[in-house]
Amino acid sequence: MDKKEILKEFSSDPNRYYKVKLFEEQGFTRKPCSKCGRFFWTLDAGREMCPDDADDTYSFIGEPPTSKRFDYTQAWKQVEEFFVKNNHASVNRYPVVCRWRDDLYFTIASIVDFQRVMGSNVVFEFPANPLVVPQTCLRFKDLENVGVTGRHFSSFCMIGQHSIPNSQGYWKDECIDLDFRLLTEQFGIRKEEVVFVEDVWAGGGSFGSSLEYFVRGLELGNAVFTEFQGELGKHTILDQKIIDMGAGLERFAWITKGTPTAYDCCFGPITSHLFEKIGIDSDSQMLRNYFTAIAKNLEIFDDLNVVRKHAVDFTNLTEDQVNRIIKPLEGMYLIADHLRTLIFAITDGALPSNVGGGYNLRMMLRRINATIDRMNLTLDIDELVDMHIDYLKETYPELDAKRQDVKIILKLESQRYMESKSRMGKMATKLKEKGRAPTVDELITLYESDGITPEYLKEINVISEIPSSFYAKLSDLHQSDKKNAAEQLPINDLSETQMLFYEDDPMEFDAKVLKVFGDSVVLDRTSFYARGGGQEPDQGCIAGFNVIDVSKHANIIVHKLEGGTPREGDIASCKVDATRRTNITKNHTSTHILNTSSRKVLGSWVWQHSAFKEDDHARLDITHHSSLTVEQIKKIEDAANDLVNENIPVTIQYFDRGTAEQKYGFRIYQGGVVPVKSVRIVSIEDRDIEACGGTHVKTTGEIELIKITKTKRIQDGVVRLEFVSGNSAFDYVKKQKAKAAKQKELESQKEEIEKQREERKQNAREKIPLLLEQISSSQSEETTTLEEIEIKEKRCFTASKQYDEFFHINFGKKLINKDLRAAYCGIFDSGPTVRVIVYCGSESNKNAGKIARELSSILSGSGGGDAKFAQGGGKDTSKKDEVTAKAKSMILG
């Protein structure tokens, strides 16, 4: 939808779309900007330009227009006090991890809190009307601007002022009156300083007019009046009009303080702490001039590097001042901003990783680490985390409760960064050797494949500047896209299926056949549970035909049959496989139990990533930063079985979705988004409470036993637990015991074999010297036998089973060392092969290598060695007698 076209249409009829009572009562005048043509409303008769183009843009820096001074947390108190006094409910912020939307990873605006997707439509569900909320929002497309522009943040507080125009809420007149009074009465801004600019908003198929309000060129808020849907000219009025006013809390603090940047008044004590570290005066006239120039040039140039250059030239900064003051300041602001964002994200259950939304978090932490390295700072991250949380906890008390979890995750991720630096250095050296700077796409590949940040490459002079499009393109690559095309079936004219599995759930029932298409059947009612939420479908039979699959389409259940189908209109006899259902049900409740047990053992960052429940096995994928240790697995399993043994009731209740969210929080969305107004809440007392459509046991004791069979890290930030429960768990235990017993028996046999081997070795050690002595003293030229060794003129051969490899090698070696005329060959069994070992003294006229190779070939094997020592063998054991005879003739003959 073309916003310029909408704005042109709306601005042609200002009385309909923009004029409000306040403008008439206060005497606001509507004017077109003499430079850009946009229309604005002002009390200043001499103003000819809109706030973006006027000379007073950002003139509040160094000279705030307010009679009062408030920092970040104080500014929120003032806003909250004003709106509560004017009959608004103050609502706590929603998580920055957007669990209630499947198309967003993070909450990007306050209105997102109250948007719910129903089919293809977005509806608004407000917990109160009207309301105000201090919503922390995360946005990553402008990361290169953070720390540089003075006003860009990776996370910021959007003050959401929302209303539905009904008997409780209000519309344009009251909204603009409230916003004007907030500025003038609560913050003490002179009314002549306030300028309203006409604009429009469009998105998600709806649109409406908006009025942005500015003070000295700084946009403080934007009141959007969403009232239309469709295409311009063919549009209709929405059934549910809403006011979506979003204001930047950071900017409210900035306008009252007049500091060089918004960062200086929004991070609390951490700012002065970092200033001390780098030794810079944060409020000099030079900095005020520089950041004012940055702000003005941002409206003129798209390239941030050009913006910087113009600001440096305008302020007459030397290269030394840029390197000694500006760059350290930018780094300090970046550290403070990114760390605050990470605190909010990790508190709300997100983990840095190389996939999805976690990508942005890892990228920010690596930017922090790279900046600390570049500036050669010694910083205690734990101390900075404490400073942020101590400052914010009165407004956001939930941060305090997750303080230690945040530190654990940041420390682990920082260690991984440090471990990767050596590898990064080698790759960067290769890039330098290429003699050209990498393209933006190449930089993205380097970061995605090897974790090499552009900041690091700039630091070591591989690139001169970070491309302004880098972070925007990287962020676009990792936006969620989870929607799948719905399967089209001929069922649109059918009424909803009565779902008996949510009622008395009979395993045998009769039902009317409403529709037959292909091998699929739709009944008027069914107890067959359809595949959903990771739970596999029921099986059984309908009218004697096997049910092999069950699927849900909206509220219609489709059964896929094998072997035939009944006729439409028949009353069919139906039977669910009760044993299979019972096993799956136990596995489903076990999934909930393992999920909460994992969180208890590992940390608050654990969420269900996905799950699968079949009748004989199941798996649960959880968000966790590392592979699980044996000790952690045991603790999780023990905690799960403790819940089973407590025999806790499993209760199911239905709530309005908004009521469920307010009552239980967003932890209920473990299995993903719930696209229905009425939410089915499954509770295991207060241990685990989830929105879930699956089948569950009545009490945890019915599960009897849970056993984790395997765990593995399946992707960065996700660990899989494979498990069994109930009878499958007992079977698993039996098999494990049998396996352990067999292993023990094998180990016992191995020990016995080893014992016998050691005994033979000891016997050989004792026997070899005696044998050698007797052979040495023998003068017979005839073949004799000694201890099953055939001897003729110092040449020896044996194939006796009493001798092993240890004996053959030690006896043969010592024999030829004692007498250079001696030779020796031993034949013995070794597993599935027949082995040959040969030793020949240098004066024996025998060649060990030749003998070993010839004997091995008889055994269909191979041999090798030199004239003195060789060995070989083969697997053709049927030739053992033949090879024995040949060996005897070659050694003794």
PDB file of N, CA, C and O in Angstrom, residues 38-87:
ATOM      1  N   ARG A  38       5.313  18.910   3.537  1.00  0.00           N
ATOM      2  CA  ARG A  38       4.466  18.197   4.499  1.00  0.00           C
ATOM      3  C   ARG A  38       3.677  19.205   5.339  1.00  0.00           C
ATOM      4  O   ARG A  38       4.160  20.278   5.678  1.00  0.00           O
ATOM      5  N   PHE A  39       2.460  18.814   5.720  1.00  0.00           N
ATOM      6  CA  PHE A  39       1.617  19.703   6.518  1.00  0.00           C
ATOM      7  C   PHE A  39       1.866  19.471   8.002  1.00  0.00           C
ATOM      8  O   PHE A  39       2.036  18.327   8.455  1.00  0.00           O
ATOM      9  N   PHE A  40       1.869  20.559   8.736  1.00  0.00           N
ATOM     10  CA  PHE A  40       2.043  20.487  10.178  1.00  0.00           C
ATOM     11  C   PHE A  40       1.142  21.516  10.848  1.00  0.00           C
ATOM     12  O   PHE A  40       0.652  22.447  10.221  1.00  0.00           O
ATOM     13  N   TRP A  41       0.927  21.310  12.170  1.00  0.00           N
ATOM     14  CA  TRP A  41       0.070  22.197  12.968  1.00  0.00           C
ATOM     15  C   TRP A  41       0.920  22.826  14.051  1.00  0.00           C
ATOM     16  O   TRP A  41       1.645  22.136  14.772  1.00  0.00           O
ATOM     17  N   THR A  42       0.833  24.180  14.162  1.00  0.00           N
ATOM     18  CA  THR A  42       1.703  24.889  15.086  1.00  0.00           C
ATOM     19  C   THR A  42       0.997  26.097  15.692  1.00  0.00           C
ATOM     20  O   THR A  42       0.053  26.640  15.115  1.00  0.00           O
ATOM     21  N   LEU A  43       1.474  26.506  16.881  1.00  0.00           N
ATOM     22  CA  LEU A  43       1.015  27.753  17.518  1.00  0.00           C
ATOM     23  C   LEU A  43       1.951  28.908  17.201  1.00  0.00           C
ATOM     24  O   LEU A  43       1.686  30.053  17.586  1.00  0.00           O
ATOM     25  N   ASP A  44       3.072  28.609  16.509  1.00  0.00           N
ATOM     26  CA  ASP A  44       4.083  29.613  16.173  1.00  0.00           C
ATOM     27  C   ASP A  44       3.774  30.182  14.792  1.00  0.00           C
ATOM     28  O   ASP A  44       3.990  29.513  13.767  1.00  0.00           O
ATOM     29  N   ALA A  45       3.253  31.398  14.752  1.00  0.00           N
ATOM     30  CA  ALA A  45       2.863  32.020  13.485  1.00  0.00           C
ATOM     31  C   ALA A  45       4.045  32.192  12.547  1.00  0.00           C
ATOM     32  O   ALA A  45       3.878  32.235  11.321  1.00  0.00           O
ATOM     33  N   GLY A  46       5.258  32.268  13.109  1.00  0.00           N
ATOM     34  CA  GLY A  46       6.435  32.500  12.263  1.00  0.00           C
ATOM     35  C   GLY A  46       7.069  31.238  11.719  1.00  0.00           C
ATOM     36  O   GLY A  46       7.971  31.310  10.883  1.00  0.00           O
ATOM     37  N   ARG A  47       6.630  30.069  12.157  1.00  0.00           N
ATOM     38  CA  ARG A  47       7.254  28.815  11.700  1.00  0.00           C
ATOM     39  C   ARG A  47       6.811  28.511  10.272  1.00  0.00           C
ATOM     40  O   ARG A  47       5.623  28.463   9.973  1.00  0.00           O
ATOM     41  N   GLU A  48       7.776  28.267   9.398  1.00  0.00           N
ATOM     42  CA  GLU A  48       7.479  27.983   8.002  1.00  0.00           C
ATOM     43  C   GLU A  48       7.916  26.574   7.584  1.00  0.00           C
ATOM     44  O   GLU A  48       7.556  26.130   6.499  1.00  0.00           O
ATOM     45  N   MET A  49       8.696  25.927   8.420  1.00  0.00           N
ATOM     46  CA  MET A  49       9.199  24.601   8.064  1.00  0.00           C
ATOM     47  C   MET A  49       8.774  23.562   9.098  1.00  0.00           C
ATOM     48  O   MET A  49       8.602  23.876  10.281  1.00  0.00           O
ATOM     49  N   CYS A  50       8.636  22.325   8.637  1.00  0.00           N
ATOM     50  CA  CYS A  50       8.315  21.223   9.538  1.00  0.00           C
ATOM     51  C   CYS A  50       9.508  20.938  10.442  1.00  0.00           C
ATOM     52  O   CYS A  50      10.626  21.396  10.160  1.00  0.00           O
ATOM     53  N   PRO A  51       9.324  20.210  11.517  1.00  0.00           N
ATOM     54  CA  PRO A  51      10.418  19.974  12.469  1.00  0.00           C
ATOM     55  C   PRO A  51      11.666  19.342  11.870  1.00  0.00           C
ATOM     56  O   PRO A  51      12.783  19.612  12.318  1.00  0.00           O
ATOM     57  N   ASP A  52      11.510  18.499  10.842  1.00  0.00           N
ATOM     58  CA  ASP A  52      12.682  17.852  10.243  1.00  0.00           C
ATOM     59  C   ASP A  52      13.589  18.843   9.524  1.00  0.00           C
ATOM     60  O   ASP A  52      14.801  18.629   9.428  1.00  0.00           O
ATOM     61  N   ASP A  53      13.004  19.917   9.002  1.00  0.00           N
ATOM     62  CA  ASP A  53      13.774  20.840   8.155  1.00  0.00           C
ATOM     63  C   ASP A  53      14.084  22.178   8.814  1.00  0.00           C
ATOM     64  O   ASP A  53      14.896  22.946   8.284  1.00  0.00           O
ATOM     65  N   ALA A  54      13.446  22.472   9.941  1.00  0.00           N
ATOM     66  CA  ALA A  54      13.609  23.798  10.561  1.00  0.00           C
ATOM     67  C   ALA A  54      14.983  23.947  11.213  1.00  0.00           C
ATOM     68  O   ALA A  54      15.654  22.969  11.549  1.00  0.00           O
ATOM     69  N   ASP A  55      15.386  25.199  11.413  1.00  0.00           N
ATOM     70  CA  ASP A  55      16.692  25.492  12.008  1.00  0.00           C
ATOM     71  C   ASP A  55      16.782  25.101  13.480  1.00  0.00           C
ATOM     72  O   ASP A  55      17.877  24.920  14.008  1.00  0.00           O
ATOM     73  N   ASP A  56      15.614  24.990  14.142  1.00  0.00           N
ATOM     74  CA  ASP A  56      15.652  24.681  15.570  1.00  0.00           C
ATOM     75  C   ASP A  56      15.722  23.176  15.855  1.00  0.00           C
ATOM     76  O   ASP A  56      15.622  22.734  17.000  1.00  0.00           O
ATOM     77  N   THR A  57      15.890  22.361  14.783  1.00  0.00           N
ATOM     78  CA  THR A  57      15.964  20.919  14.974  1.00  0.00           C
ATOM     79  C   THR A  57      17.106  20.562  15.924  1.00  0.00           C
ATOM     80  O   THR A  57      18.240  20.984  15.730  1.00  0.00           O
ATOM     81  N   TYR A  58      16.779  19.805  16.961  1.00  0.00           N
ATOM     82  CA  TYR A  58      17.713  19.343  17.996  1.00  0.00           C
ATOM     83  C   TYR A  58      18.367  20.495  18.773  1.00  0.00           C
ATOM     84  O   TYR A  58      19.420  20.323  19.375  1.00  0.00           O
ATOM     85  N   SER A  59      17.709  21.632  18.784  1.00  0.00           N
ATOM     86  CA  SER A  59      18.251  22.767  19.544  1.00  0.00           C
ATOM     87  C   SER A  59      18.076  22.594  21.045  1.00  0.00           C
ATOM     88  O   SER A  59      18.576  23.395  21.831  1.00  0.00           O
ATOM     89  N   PHE A  60      17.351  21.545  21.460  1.00  0.00           N
ATOM     90  CA  PHE A  60      17.195  21.282  22.901  1.00  0.00           C
ATOM     91  C   PHE A  60      18.484  20.763  23.515  1.00  0.00           C
ATOM     92  O   PHE A  60      18.655  20.795  24.739  1.00  0.00           O
ATOM     93  N   ILE A  61      19.414  20.266  22.694  1.00  0.00           N
ATOM     94  CA  ILE A  61      20.694  19.783  23.231  1.00  0.00           C
ATOM     95  C   ILE A  61      21.449  20.965  23.831  1.00  0.00           C
ATOM     96  O   ILE A  61      21.755  21.949  23.160  1.00  0.00           O
ATOM     97  N   GLY A  62      21.711  20.865  25.108  1.00  0.00           N
ATOM     98  CA  GLY A  62      22.375  21.958  25.826  1.00  0.00           C
ATOM     99  C   GLY A  62      21.420  23.010  26.358  1.00  0.00           C
ATOM    100  O   GLY A  62      21.804  23.854  27.172  1.00  0.00           O
ATOM    101  N   GLU A  63      20.167  22.979  25.886  1.00  0.00           N
ATOM    102  CA  GLU A  63      19.179  23.974  26.317  1.00  0.00           C
ATOM    103  C   GLU A  63      17.795  23.336  26.320  1.00  0.00           C
ATOM    104  O   GLU A  63      16.970  23.593  25.454  1.00  0.00           O
ATOM    105  N   PRO A  64      17.489  22.480  27.299  1.00  0.00           N
ATOM    106  CA  PRO A  64      16.205  21.764  27.306  1.00  0.00           C
ATOM    107  C   PRO A  64      15.026  22.727  27.450  1.00  0.00           C
ATOM    108  O   PRO A  64      15.116  23.727  28.170  1.00  0.00           O
ATOM    109  N   PRO A  65      13.903  22.421  26.780  1.00  0.00           N
ATOM    110  CA  PRO A  65      12.745  23.312  26.779  1.00  0.00           C
ATOM    111  C   PRO A  65      11.787  23.066  27.934  1.00  0.00           C
ATOM    112  O   PRO A  65      10.707  23.666  27.964  1.00  0.00           O
ATOM    113  N   THR A  66      12.148  22.169  28.837  1.00  0.00           N
ATOM    114  CA  THR A  66      11.229  21.818  29.921  1.00  0.00           C
ATOM    115  C   THR A  66      11.616  22.519  31.208  1.00  0.00           C
ATOM    116  O   THR A  66      12.779  22.863  31.435  1.00  0.00           O
ATOM    117  N   SER A  67      10.625  22.683  32.061  1.00  0.00           N
ATOM    118  CA  SER A  67      10.880  23.288  33.369  1.00  0.00           C
ATOM    119  C   SER A  67      11.280  22.223  34.394  1.00  0.00           C
ATOM    120  O   SER A  67      11.603  22.544  35.528  1.00  0.00           O
ATOM    121  N   LYS A  68      11.229  20.946  33.970  1.00  0.00           N
ATOM    122  CA  LYS A  68      11.538  19.838  34.879  1.00  0.00           C
ATOM    123  C   LYS A  68      12.609  18.955  34.252  1.00  0.00           C
ATOM    124  O   LYS A  68      12.784  18.935  33.031  1.00  0.00           O
ATOM    125  N   ARG A  69      13.350  18.193  35.107  1.00  0.00           N
ATOM    126  CA  ARG A  69      14.429  17.328  34.640  1.00  0.00           C
ATOM    127  C   ARG A  69      14.177  15.898  35.128  1.00  0.00           C
ATOM    128  O   ARG A  69      14.064  15.674  36.344  1.00  0.00           O
ATOM    129  N   PHE A  70      14.088  14.966  34.193  1.00  0.00           N
ATOM    130  CA  PHE A  70      13.841  13.568  34.564  1.00  0.00           C
ATOM    131  C   PHE A  70      14.760  12.646  33.777  1.00  0.00           C
ATOM    132  O   PHE A  70      14.934  12.828  32.564  1.00  0.00           O
ATOM    133  N   ASP A  71      15.326  11.662  34.473  1.00  0.00           N
ATOM    134  CA  ASP A  71      16.070  10.646  33.733  1.00  0.00           C
ATOM    135  C   ASP A  71      15.095   9.569  33.257  1.00  0.00           C
ATOM    136  O   ASP A  71      13.866   9.718  33.357  1.00  0.00           O
ATOM    137  N   TYR A  72      15.624   8.460  32.770  1.00  0.00           N
ATOM    138  CA  TYR A  72      14.821   7.419  32.122  1.00  0.00           C
ATOM    139  C   TYR A  72      13.721   6.869  33.032  1.00  0.00           C
ATOM    140  O   TYR A  72      12.540   6.868  32.679  1.00  0.00           O
ATOM    141  N   THR A  73      14.082   6.403  34.213  1.00  0.00           N
ATOM    142  CA  THR A  73      13.073   5.795  35.092  1.00  0.00           C
ATOM    143  C   THR A  73      12.139   6.850  35.677  1.00  0.00           C
ATOM    144  O   THR A  73      10.949   6.579  35.868  1.00  0.00           O
ATOM    145  N   GLN A  74      12.667   8.044  35.940  1.00  0.00           N
ATOM    146  CA  GLN A  74      11.806   9.113  36.452  1.00  0.00           C
ATOM    147  C   GLN A  74      10.791   9.551  35.394  1.00  0.00           C
ATOM    148  O   GLN A  74       9.641   9.864  35.710  1.00  0.00           O
ATOM    149  N   ALA A  75      11.232   9.562  34.135  1.00  0.00           N
ATOM    150  CA  ALA A  75      10.338   9.973  33.045  1.00  0.00           C
ATOM    151  C   ALA A  75       9.148   9.021  32.947  1.00  0.00           C
ATOM    152  O   ALA A  75       8.006   9.447  32.734  1.00  0.00           O
ATOM    153  N   TRP A  76       9.408   7.700  33.114  1.00  0.00           N
ATOM    154  CA  TRP A  76       8.284   6.764  33.072  1.00  0.00           C
ATOM    155  C   TRP A  76       7.306   7.014  34.213  1.00  0.00           C
ATOM    156  O   TRP A  76       6.089   6.963  34.014  1.00  0.00           O
ATOM    157  N   LYS A  77       7.816   7.297  35.393  1.00  0.00           N
ATOM    158  CA  LYS A  77       6.932   7.577  36.527  1.00  0.00           C
ATOM    159  C   LYS A  77       6.015   8.753  36.224  1.00  0.00           C
ATOM    160  O   LYS A  77       4.833   8.755  36.587  1.00  0.00           O
ATOM    161  N   GLN A  78       6.568   9.765  35.554  1.00  0.00           N
ATOM    162  CA  GLN A  78       5.765  10.929  35.204  1.00  0.00           C
ATOM    163  C   GLN A  78       4.685  10.572  34.179  1.00  0.00           C
ATOM    164  O   GLN A  78       3.531  10.977  34.306  1.00  0.00           O
ATOM    165  N   VAL A  79       5.067   9.799  33.181  1.00  0.00           N
ATOM    166  CA  VAL A  79       4.103   9.382  32.155  1.00  0.00           C
ATOM    167  C   VAL A  79       3.012   8.526  32.789  1.00  0.00           C
ATOM    168  O   VAL A  79       1.807   8.738  32.552  1.00  0.00           O
ATOM    169  N   GLU A  80       3.416   7.546  33.587  1.00  0.00           N
ATOM    170  CA  GLU A  80       2.454   6.646  34.219  1.00  0.00           C
ATOM    171  C   GLU A  80       1.512   7.429  35.131  1.00  0.00           C
ATOM    172  O   GLU A  80       0.280   7.214  35.100  1.00  0.00           O
ATOM    173  N   GLU A  81       2.064   8.305  35.920  1.00  0.00           N
ATOM    174  CA  GLU A  81       1.242   9.099  36.842  1.00  0.00           C
ATOM    175  C   GLU A  81       0.174   9.889  36.075  1.00  0.00           C
ATOM    176  O   GLU A  81      -0.999   9.937  36.470  1.00  0.00           O
ATOM    177  N   PHE A  82       0.584  10.493  34.955  1.00  0.00           N
ATOM    178  CA  PHE A  82      -0.347  11.310  34.171  1.00  0.00           C
ATOM    179  C   PHE A  82      -1.495  10.471  33.615  1.00  0.00           C
ATOM    180  O   PHE A  82      -2.666  10.823  33.744  1.00  0.00           O
ATOM    181  N   PHE A  83      -1.167   9.338  32.988  1.00  0.00           N
ATOM    182  CA  PHE A  83      -2.217   8.553  32.343  1.00  0.00           C
ATOM    183  C   PHE A  83      -3.110   7.845  33.360  1.00  0.00           C
ATOM    184  O   PHE A  83      -4.323   7.714  33.150  1.00  0.00           O
ATOM    185  N   VAL A  84      -2.542   7.372  34.450  1.00  0.00           N
ATOM    186  CA  VAL A  84      -3.368   6.745  35.491  1.00  0.00           C
ATOM    187  C   VAL A  84      -4.340   7.770  36.068  1.00  0.00           C
ATOM    188  O   VAL A  84      -5.519   7.476  36.311  1.00  0.00           O
ATOM    189  N   LYS A  85      -3.844   8.985  36.259  1.00  0.00           N
ATOM    190  CA  LYS A  85      -4.679  10.076  36.761  1.00  0.00           C
ATOM    191  C   LYS A  85      -5.819  10.382  35.791  1.00  0.00           C
ATOM    192  O   LYS A  85      -6.883  10.853  36.184  1.00  0.00           O
ATOM    193  N   ASN A  86      -5.570  10.046  34.509  1.00  0.00           N
ATOM    194  CA  ASN A  86      -6.584  10.289  33.486  1.00  0.00           C
ATOM    195  C   ASN A  86      -7.258   8.982  33.031  1.00  0.00           C
ATOM    196  O   ASN A  86      -7.529   8.771  31.840  1.00  0.00           O
ATOM    197  N   ASN A  87      -7.478   8.107  34.027  1.00  0.00           N
ATOM    198  CA  ASN A  87      -8.327   6.914  33.873  1.00  0.00           C
ATOM    199  C   ASN A  87      -7.777   5.842  32.931  1.00  0.00           C
ATOM    200  O   ASN A  87      -8.534   5.126  32.268  1.00  0.00           O
TER     201      ASN A  87
END
